[in-house]
Backbone as a chain_set.jsonl record, in Angstrom:
{"seq": "XXXXXXXXXXXXXXXXXXXXXXXXXXXXXXXXXXXXXXXXXXXXXXXXXXXXXXXXXXXXXXXXXXXXXXXXXXXXXXXXXXXXXXXXXXXXXXXXXXXXXXXXXXXXXXXXXXXXXXXXXXXXXXXXXXXXXXXXXXXXXXXXXXXXXXXXXXXXXXXXXXXXX", "coords": {"N": [[0.791, -1.132, 0.052], [0.478, 2.42, -0.393], [0.48, 5.33, 1.13], [-0.329, 8.777, 1.178], [0.99, 10.193, 3.094], [2.627, 8.465, 4.974], [3.621, 6.748, 3.316], [5.024, 4.052, 1.985], [3.833, 0.863, 3.049], [2.129, -2.225, 4.85], [-0.36, -4.245, 4.467], [-1.882, -5.724, 7.303], [-3.665, -6.645, 8.497], [-7.593, -6.974, 7.892], [-10.354, -5.064, 8.533], [-13.757, -4.561, 8.999], [-14.394, -2.183, 7.972], [-11.876, -0.953, 7.74], [-8.481, -1.089, 7.663], [-5.495, -2.538, 8.834], [-2.74, -1.119, 8.775], [1.11, -1.639, 8.745], [3.185, 0.67, 8.396], [6.26, 1.249, 6.887], [8.011, 3.362, 7.536], [6.78, 4.707, 9.961], [5.457, 2.852, 11.548], [2.764, 0.84, 12.795], [-0.399, 1.662, 11.778], [-4.209, 2.402, 11.831], [-6.272, 2.351, 8.998], [-9.119, 3.649, 7.54], [-10.999, 2.201, 5.191], [-12.181, 3.808, 3.602], [-11.275, 5.731, 2.853], [-9.486, 7.8, 0.776], [-6.824, 8.333, -0.313], [-5.401, 5.893, -0.241], [-3.057, 3.494, -2.192], [-3.069, 0.664, -3.923], [0.005, -0.819, -4.252], [1.201, -3.295, -4.649], [-0.001, -6.704, -4.457], [-0.459, -9.654, -2.769], [-1.29, -12.731, -2.148], [-5.032, -13.876, -0.524], [-7.62, -12.471, 0.994], [-8.309, -14.044, 2.863], [-6.211, -15.478, 4.196], [-4.945, -13.814, 5.654], [-3.281, -12.781, 8.916], [-3.46, -11.751, 12.259], [-1.533, -8.93, 13.519], [-0.788, -9.066, 15.87], [-0.711, -12.396, 16.181], [1.268, -12.913, 14.792], [3.383, -11.785, 16.053], [3.339, -12.462, 18.288], [3.698, -15.423, 17.807], [6.669, -15.02, 16.481], [7.898, -14.193, 18.974], [7.721, -16.643, 20.553], [9.186, -18.419, 19.241], [12.067, -17.041, 18.891], [12.517, -17.188, 21.639], [12.261, -19.421, 22.103], [14.631, -20.293, 20.495], [16.762, -18.92, 20.88], [19.389, -17.313, 23.201], [18.422, -14.746, 23.81], [17.918, -11.844, 25.768], [15.373, -9.811, 27.321], [14.863, -6.491, 27.791], [15.493, -5.428, 31.076], [14.551, -3.384, 33.425], [16.39, -1.459, 36.357], [15.381, -0.76, 39.411], [14.676, 2.32, 40.329], [15.73, 3.397, 42.501], [18.064, 2.074, 42.953], [19.834, 2.857, 40.995], [23.371, 3.736, 39.527], [24.4, 3.369, 41.904], [26.614, 1.147, 43.812], [28.103, -2.135, 44.923], [29.475, -2.887, 47.956], [31.897, -5.581, 49.03], [33.4, -6.474, 51.334], [35.931, -7.883, 52.995], [36.16, -10.264, 55.657], [38.827, -10.281, 57.052], [40.71, -7.273, 57.72], [42.899, -6.872, 56.428], [42.866, -7.205, 53.395], [41.758, -6.048, 50.61], [38.924, -4.049, 49.633], [36.125, -4.802, 47.661], [34.681, -3.071, 45.03], [31.361, -2.676, 43.301], [29.559, -1.528, 40.381], [26.281, -1.404, 40.782], [24.643, -1.68, 38.817], [25.759, -3.822, 36.925], [26.314, -5.635, 38.496], [23.211, -6.55, 38.454], [22.499, -7.077, 35.546], [23.824, -9.227, 35.388], [22.804, -11.184, 37.256], [20.218, -10.706, 35.913], [20.81, -12.109, 33.749], [20.946, -14.974, 34.516], [18.976, -15.344, 35.307], [17.738, -15.369, 32.637], [18.89, -17.362, 31.433], [17.959, -19.403, 33.13], [15.393, -19.66, 32.247], [15.713, -20.307, 29.686], [16.613, -23.069, 29.562], [14.853, -24.425, 31.172], [12.78, -24.073, 29.44], [13.438, -25.596, 27.24], [13.793, -28.369, 28.987], [11.216, -28.595, 28.885], [10.657, -29.222, 26.526], [11.879, -31.456, 25.88], [12.604, -34.653, 25.24], [12.773, -36.171, 27.526], [10.975, -38.13, 29.908], [7.402, -37.649, 31.473], [8.065, -37.576, 34.286], [10.722, -37.362, 34.694], [11.031, -34.52, 33.829], [9.234, -33.396, 35.523], [10.521, -33.514, 37.976], [12.848, -32.165, 37.375], [11.654, -29.806, 37.176], [11.087, -29.044, 39.317], [13.546, -28.516, 40.57], [14.392, -26.502, 39.16], [12.46, -24.664, 39.737], [12.9, -24.068, 42.809], [15.702, -22.965, 42.519], [14.991, -20.751, 40.968], [13.379, -19.669, 43.87], [15.437, -19.489, 45.531], [16.727, -17.14, 44.393], [15.231, -15.377, 45.178], [15.733, -13.378, 46.68], [16.826, -11.425, 45.686], [15.016, -9.971, 44.392], [14.235, -7.289, 45.21], [15.757, -5.457, 43.371], [14.686, -5.2, 41.031], [12.904, -3.294, 38.801], [10.103, -3.722, 38.201], [7.378, -5.523, 39.033], [6.321, -7.798, 37.823], [9.039, -8.985, 36.733], [10.088, -10.236, 38.397], [11.281, -13.366, 40.351], [10.09, -16.099, 41.33], [9.326, -18.406, 43.32], [8.707, -21.407, 44.746], [5.176, -21.668, 45.191], [2.816, -21.223, 47.924]], "CA": [[-0.12, 0.009, -0.231], [1.086, 3.672, -0.979], [-0.115, 6.469, 1.616], [0.223, 10.127, 0.519], [1.553, 11.042, 4.116], [2.75, 7.246, 5.88], [4.132, 6.433, 2.526], [4.697, 2.67, 1.513], [3.295, 0.067, 3.617], [1.787, -3.634, 4.541], [-1.675, -4.529, 5.044], [-1.591, -6.795, 8.223], [-5.25, -7.185, 9.169], [-8.435, -6.238, 7.478], [-11.492, -5.292, 9.033], [-15.055, -4.785, 8.023], [-14.53, -0.818, 7.715], [-10.548, -0.333, 7.705], [-7.518, -1.77, 7.312], [-4.422, -2.213, 9.713], [-0.941, -1.467, 7.767], [2.727, -1.367, 8.736], [4.163, 1.326, 7.585], [7.662, 1.315, 7.023], [8.542, 4.247, 8.62], [5.581, 5.04, 10.767], [4.724, 1.548, 12.658], [1.539, 0.703, 12.886], [-1.755, 2.181, 11.559], [-5.482, 1.816, 11.359], [-6.739, 3.49, 8.262], [-10.304, 3.64, 7.128], [-11.454, 2.033, 3.989], [-13.117, 5.119, 2.722], [-9.857, 6.975, 2.412], [-9.475, 8.076, -1.108], [-5.571, 8.598, -0.749], [-4.675, 5.063, -0.273], [-3.189, 3.212, -3.232], [-2.411, -0.812, -3.7], [1.228, -1.403, -5.128], [1.181, -4.836, -4.787], [-1.031, -8.013, -4.092], [0.038, -11.202, -2.596], [-2.668, -13.828, -1.096], [-6.341, -13.647, -0.475], [-7.956, -11.939, 2.144], [-8.836, -15.189, 3.614], [-5.259, -15.836, 4.26], [-4.581, -12.461, 6.475], [-3.009, -13.09, 10.167], [-3.177, -10.238, 12.482], [0.019, -8.816, 13.71], [-0.399, -9.707, 17.318], [-0.531, -13.53, 16.083], [2.469, -13.117, 14.139], [4.187, -11.078, 16.888], [3.504, -13.696, 19.663], [4.768, -16.676, 17.269], [7.842, -14.635, 16.556], [8.63, -14.285, 20.151], [7.615, -17.959, 20.877], [10.32, -18.846, 18.092], [12.836, -16.338, 19.624], [12.718, -17.623, 23.499], [12.934, -21.09, 21.9], [16.204, -20.765, 20.077], [17.948, -18.166, 20.912], [19.223, -16.746, 25.032], [18.374, -13.574, 23.749], [17.22, -11.609, 26.908], [14.535, -8.81, 27.392], [15.609, -5.381, 28.635], [14.587, -5.656, 32.182], [14.617, -2.095, 34.338], [16.609, -1.987, 37.37], [14.445, -0.171, 40.325], [15.483, 3.941, 40.293], [16.606, 4.103, 44.055], [19.684, 1.369, 42.466], [20.852, 3.579, 39.452], [24.263, 4.689, 39.814], [24.758, 2.395, 43.418], [27.634, 0.387, 44.059], [27.918, -3.191, 45.675], [30.872, -2.913, 48.21], [32.323, -6.88, 49.176], [34.43, -5.957, 52.235], [36.413, -9.238, 53.379], [36.453, -10.138, 56.999], [40.307, -9.308, 57.036], [40.899, -6.059, 56.889], [44.219, -6.421, 55.694], [42.85, -7.424, 52.26], [41.215, -4.852, 50.003], [37.493, -4.211, 49.531], [35.982, -4.759, 46.262], [33.421, -2.379, 44.872], [31.251, -3.181, 41.964], [28.611, -0.969, 39.88], [24.938, -2.405, 41.135], [24.103, -2.252, 37.035], [26.866, -4.978, 36.403], [25.555, -7.069, 39.336], [22.236, -6.584, 38.156], [22.869, -7.211, 34.741], [24.305, -10.612, 35.833], [21.334, -11.515, 37.589], [19.073, -11.015, 35.007], [21.298, -12.935, 32.393], [21.059, -16.174, 35.125], [17.139, -15.796, 35.049], [17.244, -15.817, 31.614], [19.215, -18.583, 31.053], [17.321, -20.921, 33.827], [14.432, -19.788, 31.648], [15.635, -20.987, 28.218], [16.721, -24.148, 30.71], [13.248, -24.863, 31.464], [12.179, -24.131, 28.196], [14.455, -26.691, 27.004], [13.514, -29.332, 29.318], [9.834, -28.819, 28.935], [10.174, -29.485, 24.764], [12.647, -32.69, 25.71], [11.88, -36.029, 24.758], [12.813, -36.583, 28.893], [9.762, -38.643, 29.996], [7.49, -36.666, 32.088], [8.958, -37.904, 35.57], [11.924, -36.842, 34.854], [10.595, -32.972, 33.562], [8.701, -32.44, 36.762], [11.694, -33.594, 38.946], [13.721, -30.755, 37.135], [11.086, -28.5, 37.322], [10.958, -29.085, 40.68], [15.123, -27.767, 40.722], [14.452, -24.741, 38.798], [11.775, -23.718, 41.237], [13.75, -23.877, 43.697], [16.593, -22.484, 42.21], [13.967, -18.98, 41.517], [12.882, -19.565, 44.979], [16.656, -19.093, 45.966], [17.112, -15.863, 43.386], [13.751, -14.005, 45.166], [16.579, -11.92, 47.613], [17.246, -9.989, 44.403], [13.978, -9.025, 43.496], [14.482, -6.114, 45.373], [16.748, -4.403, 42.563], [13.581, -4.853, 39.753], [11.657, -1.884, 38.899], [8.297, -4.445, 37.679], [6.886, -7.126, 39.854], [6.711, -8.572, 36.502], [10.444, -9.442, 36.288], [10.835, -11.063, 40.017], [12.102, -14.361, 40.507], [9.341, -16.54, 41.612], [9.973, -19.627, 43.935], [7.384, -22.538, 45.18], [4.367, -20.788, 46.056], [2.127, -21.968, 48.673]], "C": [[0.902, 1.383, 0.021], [0.051, 4.295, -0.014], [0.486, 7.734, 1.481], [1.025, 10.841, 1.888], [2.538, 9.578, 4.84], [3.624, 6.94, 4.82], [3.836, 4.593, 2.425], [4.362, 1.751, 3.182], [2.847, -1.078, 3.731], [0.434, -3.836, 4.931], [-1.679, -5.846, 6.16], [-2.872, -7.344, 8.929], [-6.153, -6.212, 8.324], [-9.554, -6.522, 8.145], [-12.772, -4.592, 8.375], [-15.268, -2.764, 7.729], [-13.509, -0.162, 7.786], [-9.783, -1.53, 7.708], [-6.12, -1.348, 8.599], [-3.113, -2.415, 8.703], [-0.068, -0.878, 8.91], [3.268, -0.778, 7.999], [5.507, 1.394, 7.978], [8.455, 1.992, 8.008], [7.564, 5.248, 9.841], [4.909, 3.883, 11.574], [3.087, 1.443, 12.038], [0.223, 1.284, 12.727], [-3.156, 2.197, 10.977], [-5.94, 3.093, 10.243], [-8.065, 3.03, 7.312], [-10.238, 3.457, 5.582], [-11.762, 2.667, 2.989], [-12.06, 5.914, 2.479], [-9.57, 6.966, 1.25], [-7.787, 7.956, -1.288], [-4.903, 7.026, -0.757], [-4.54, 4.264, -1.768], [-2.284, 1.868, -3.188], [-1.222, -0.698, -4.715], [1.363, -2.225, -5.328], [0.168, -6.057, -4.215], [-0.605, -9.316, -4.077], [-0.821, -11.58, -1.83], [-4.035, -13.304, -1.169], [-6.214, -13.113, 1.077], [-8.497, -13.082, 3.543], [-7.443, -15.772, 4.302], [-4.235, -14.651, 5.514], [-4.378, -13.36, 8.068], [-2.972, -11.884, 11.105], [-1.845, -10.115, 13.2], [0.207, -9.041, 14.96], [0.374, -11.357, 17.154], [0.912, -13.691, 15.319], [3.796, -12.669, 15.228], [4.448, -12.373, 17.913], [4.386, -15.563, 18.853], [6.303, -16.288, 17.231], [8.556, -14.834, 17.787], [8.651, -15.567, 21.002], [9.253, -18.754, 20.264], [11.514, -18.609, 18.548], [13.14, -16.97, 20.742], [13.1, -19.206, 22.716], [14.269, -21.303, 21.626], [17.09, -20.381, 20.057], [17.77, -17.859, 22.817], [19.071, -15.146, 24.8], [17.653, -12.84, 24.929], [16.601, -10.478, 26.505], [15.319, -7.788, 28.005], [14.69, -5.522, 30.108], [15.183, -4.24, 33.381], [15.206, -2.164, 35.698], [15.781, -1.108, 38.153], [15.478, 1.088, 40.118], [16.043, 3.751, 40.872], [18.133, 3.207, 43.575], [20.442, 2.035, 41.558], [22.198, 3.873, 39.878], [24.64, 3.735, 41.204], [25.963, 1.508, 42.725], [27.454, -0.625, 44.869], [29.094, -2.895, 46.442], [31.278, -4.571, 49.169], [33.362, -6.459, 50.213], [34.742, -7.299, 52.713], [36.399, -9.065, 54.732], [37.833, -9.397, 57.604], [40.498, -8.225, 56.342], [42.513, -5.823, 56.241], [43.941, -6.743, 54.04], [42.12, -5.974, 51.517], [39.447, -5.19, 49.533], [37.395, -4.169, 47.82], [34.506, -3.991, 45.856], [33.078, -2.695, 43.039], [29.645, -2.364, 41.606], [27.502, -2.037, 39.906], [24.116, -2.652, 39.343], [24.17, -3.418, 36.454], [26.117, -6.283, 36.803], [23.999, -7.089, 38.709], [21.797, -7.308, 36.769], [23.214, -8.773, 34.869], [23.074, -11.364, 36.255], [20.292, -11.595, 37.065], [19.754, -11.813, 33.956], [21.028, -14.397, 33.231], [19.481, -16.565, 35.135], [16.86, -16.545, 34.074], [17.791, -17.013, 31.154], [18.731, -19.936, 31.715], [16.113, -20.879, 33.232], [14.579, -20.673, 30.213], [16.12, -22.73, 28.778], [15.799, -24.873, 30.391], [12.591, -24.858, 30.472], [12.625, -25.427, 27.358], [14.143, -28.315, 27.285], [12.103, -29.822, 28.889], [9.594, -29.345, 27.284], [11.188, -31.017, 24.592], [11.855, -33.772, 25.227], [11.993, -36.837, 26.145], [11.113, -37.202, 28.922], [9.099, -37.706, 30.998], [7.684, -36.826, 33.82], [10.055, -36.807, 35.858], [11.857, -35.003, 34.388], [10.14, -32.946, 34.716], [9.86, -32.54, 37.985], [12.721, -32.265, 38.695], [13.065, -29.795, 37.125], [10.715, -28.102, 38.217], [12.428, -28.411, 41.37], [14.931, -26.544, 40.232], [13.497, -24.095, 39.614], [12.128, -23.597, 42.244], [15.063, -22.918, 43.616], [15.762, -20.531, 41.844], [13.739, -18.762, 42.786], [14.515, -18.808, 45.69], [17.129, -17.727, 45.527], [16.547, -14.614, 44.157], [14.503, -12.881, 46.096], [16.857, -11.034, 46.388], [16.486, -9.302, 43.611], [13.687, -7.556, 44.272], [15.276, -4.958, 44.475], [15.677, -4.248, 41.557], [13.003, -3.701, 40.171], [10.137, -2.622, 38.759], [8.497, -4.926, 38.844], [7.051, -8.022, 38.681], [7.886, -9.625, 36.381], [10.756, -10.513, 37.646], [10.721, -12.403, 39.746], [10.776, -14.706, 41.546], [9.179, -18.032, 42.294], [8.663, -20.46, 44.044], [6.35, -21.397, 46.24], [3.209, -21.789, 46.705], [0.624, -21.6, 48.86]], "O": [[1.988, 1.274, 0.591], [-1.129, 3.971, -0.149], [1.7, 7.863, 1.636], [1.61, 11.915, 1.748], [3.49, 10.119, 5.402], [4.748, 6.781, 5.297], [2.789, 4.007, 2.701], [4.743, 2.186, 4.268], [2.96, -1.589, 2.616], [0.218, -3.418, 6.069], [-1.454, -6.965, 5.7], [-2.974, -8.275, 9.728], [-5.832, -5.06, 8.032], [-9.93, -7.66, 8.424], [-12.694, -4.109, 7.245], [-16.319, -2.28, 7.309], [-13.612, 1.061, 7.889], [-10.208, -2.685, 7.742], [-5.874, -0.243, 9.081], [-2.665, -3.399, 8.115], [-0.347, 0.005, 9.722], [3.844, -1.241, 7.015], [5.899, 1.56, 9.133], [9.208, 1.591, 8.895], [7.864, 6.327, 10.351], [3.863, 4.073, 12.193], [2.545, 1.929, 11.045], [-0.354, 1.403, 13.808], [-3.317, 2.028, 9.769], [-5.97, 4.304, 10.461], [-7.967, 2.144, 6.463], [-9.654, 4.224, 4.817], [-11.704, 2.35, 1.801], [-12.206, 6.886, 1.738], [-9.389, 5.885, 0.688], [-7.393, 7.502, -2.362], [-3.812, 6.95, -1.323], [-5.511, 4.249, -2.525], [-1.17, 1.801, -2.667], [-1.455, -0.501, -5.908], [1.786, -2.373, -6.475], [-0.38, -5.736, -3.161], [-0.401, -10.02, -5.066], [-1.187, -10.915, -0.861], [-4.231, -12.302, -1.857], [-5.342, -13.202, 1.941], [-8.888, -12.89, 4.695], [-7.685, -16.691, 5.085], [-3.114, -14.829, 5.99], [-5.074, -14.326, 8.381], [-2.37, -10.915, 10.642], [-1.146, -11.099, 13.44], [1.366, -9.244, 15.322], [1.459, -11.675, 17.64], [1.527, -14.754, 15.406], [4.928, -13.148, 15.177], [5.472, -13.006, 18.173], [5.207, -16.38, 19.27], [7.14, -16.997, 17.791], [9.607, -15.473, 17.838], [9.391, -15.672, 21.979], [10.092, -19.425, 20.864], [12.254, -19.577, 18.729], [14.303, -17.371, 20.772], [14.121, -19.874, 22.876], [15.002, -22.125, 22.175], [18.131, -20.829, 19.576], [16.782, -18.012, 23.536], [19.592, -14.366, 25.596], [16.542, -13.34, 25.106], [17.008, -9.951, 25.47], [16.32, -8.058, 28.668], [13.471, -5.685, 30.168], [16.222, -4.351, 34.031], [14.6, -2.956, 36.42], [15.216, -0.389, 37.329], [16.674, 1.003, 39.843], [17.212, 3.73, 40.486], [19.221, 3.708, 43.859], [21.632, 1.784, 41.368], [22.119, 4.458, 40.958], [25.841, 3.51, 41.055], [26.173, 1.268, 41.536], [26.635, -0.37, 45.752], [30.017, -2.57, 45.696], [30.699, -4.532, 50.254], [34.371, -6.006, 49.672], [33.741, -7.995, 52.88], [36.582, -7.935, 55.186], [37.939, -8.394, 58.31], [40.513, -8.0, 55.131], [43.037, -4.826, 55.745], [44.923, -6.497, 53.339], [42.084, -4.919, 52.15], [38.94, -6.264, 49.21], [38.193, -3.722, 46.995], [33.421, -4.323, 46.332], [33.805, -2.851, 42.058], [28.691, -2.52, 42.367], [27.55, -3.142, 39.367], [23.337, -3.507, 38.922], [23.334, -4.02, 35.781], [25.635, -7.264, 36.236], [23.77, -8.278, 38.483], [20.831, -8.071, 36.8], [22.521, -9.47, 34.127], [22.462, -12.108, 35.49], [19.392, -12.341, 37.453], [18.941, -12.235, 33.133], [20.835, -15.251, 32.365], [18.939, -17.665, 35.018], [16.261, -17.619, 34.023], [17.086, -17.718, 30.432], [18.888, -21.081, 31.291], [15.434, -21.885, 33.441], [13.768, -21.49, 29.777], [15.732, -23.592, 27.989], [15.784, -25.777, 29.556], [11.664, -25.667, 30.438], [11.749, -26.16, 26.897], [14.164, -29.232, 26.465], [11.793, -30.981, 28.613], [8.514, -29.789, 26.893], [11.284, -31.615, 23.521], [10.672, -33.75, 24.888], [11.497, -37.963, 26.194], [10.229, -36.824, 28.153], [9.865, -36.9, 31.527], [7.286, -35.869, 34.484], [10.24, -35.914, 36.685], [12.815, -34.318, 34.746], [10.87, -32.16, 35.32], [9.986, -31.642, 38.819], [13.23, -31.559, 39.566], [13.661, -28.719, 37.067], [10.09, -27.047, 38.319], [12.432, -27.889, 42.485], [15.289, -25.543, 40.852], [13.746, -23.016, 40.152], [11.495, -22.731, 42.848], [15.392, -22.207, 44.565], [16.032, -19.472, 42.411], [13.855, -17.576, 43.094], [14.544, -17.713, 46.251], [17.924, -17.146, 46.266], [16.911, -13.441, 44.079], [14.052, -11.748, 46.265], [17.103, -9.833, 46.498], [16.706, -8.51, 42.694], [12.858, -6.789, 43.782], [15.381, -3.784, 44.83], [15.626, -3.11, 41.092], [12.701, -3.226, 41.266], [9.131, -2.067, 39.202], [9.491, -4.832, 39.563], [7.899, -8.914, 38.654], [7.759, -10.799, 36.032], [11.601, -11.407, 37.68], [9.982, -12.675, 38.8], [10.408, -13.895, 42.396], [8.823, -18.876, 41.472], [7.652, -20.129, 43.424], [6.516, -20.746, 47.271], [2.791, -22.827, 46.192], [-0.096, -22.291, 49.58]]}, "num_chains": 1, "name": "protein.A"}
């Protein structure tokens, strides 16, 4: 499709009165079918083959999670930004180690994401159900051990969750 203001785009969903179009430079827009400025520049497939943008996005998200260990951006709590962690040995003759808290937080998020990937791989493996359940219990305990670090996360949705009673 070609729009006079938004340029080239691809129709991703057809409704009774409008189109959802992803424009290359302007992202997702809903345009009424009655808008006279739309021009069809290319046509592939039929209306019965259309899938919503949300469905395509969900499929890509599941595939990426399954085959990669790309991690999502997880924000640190604002009160921790710019902070440090001080590791002070009991032996005062030894030097303390100071670590930027964002570095530490990034490592915690990496551990969480790798545990999630391991969990997904276990669940999609050819192991029998009993073995999958046993391994899942270990993973749940690992998450429970890491709940101490939940204080660092900005959003509760990102928290580690252990065994729920």
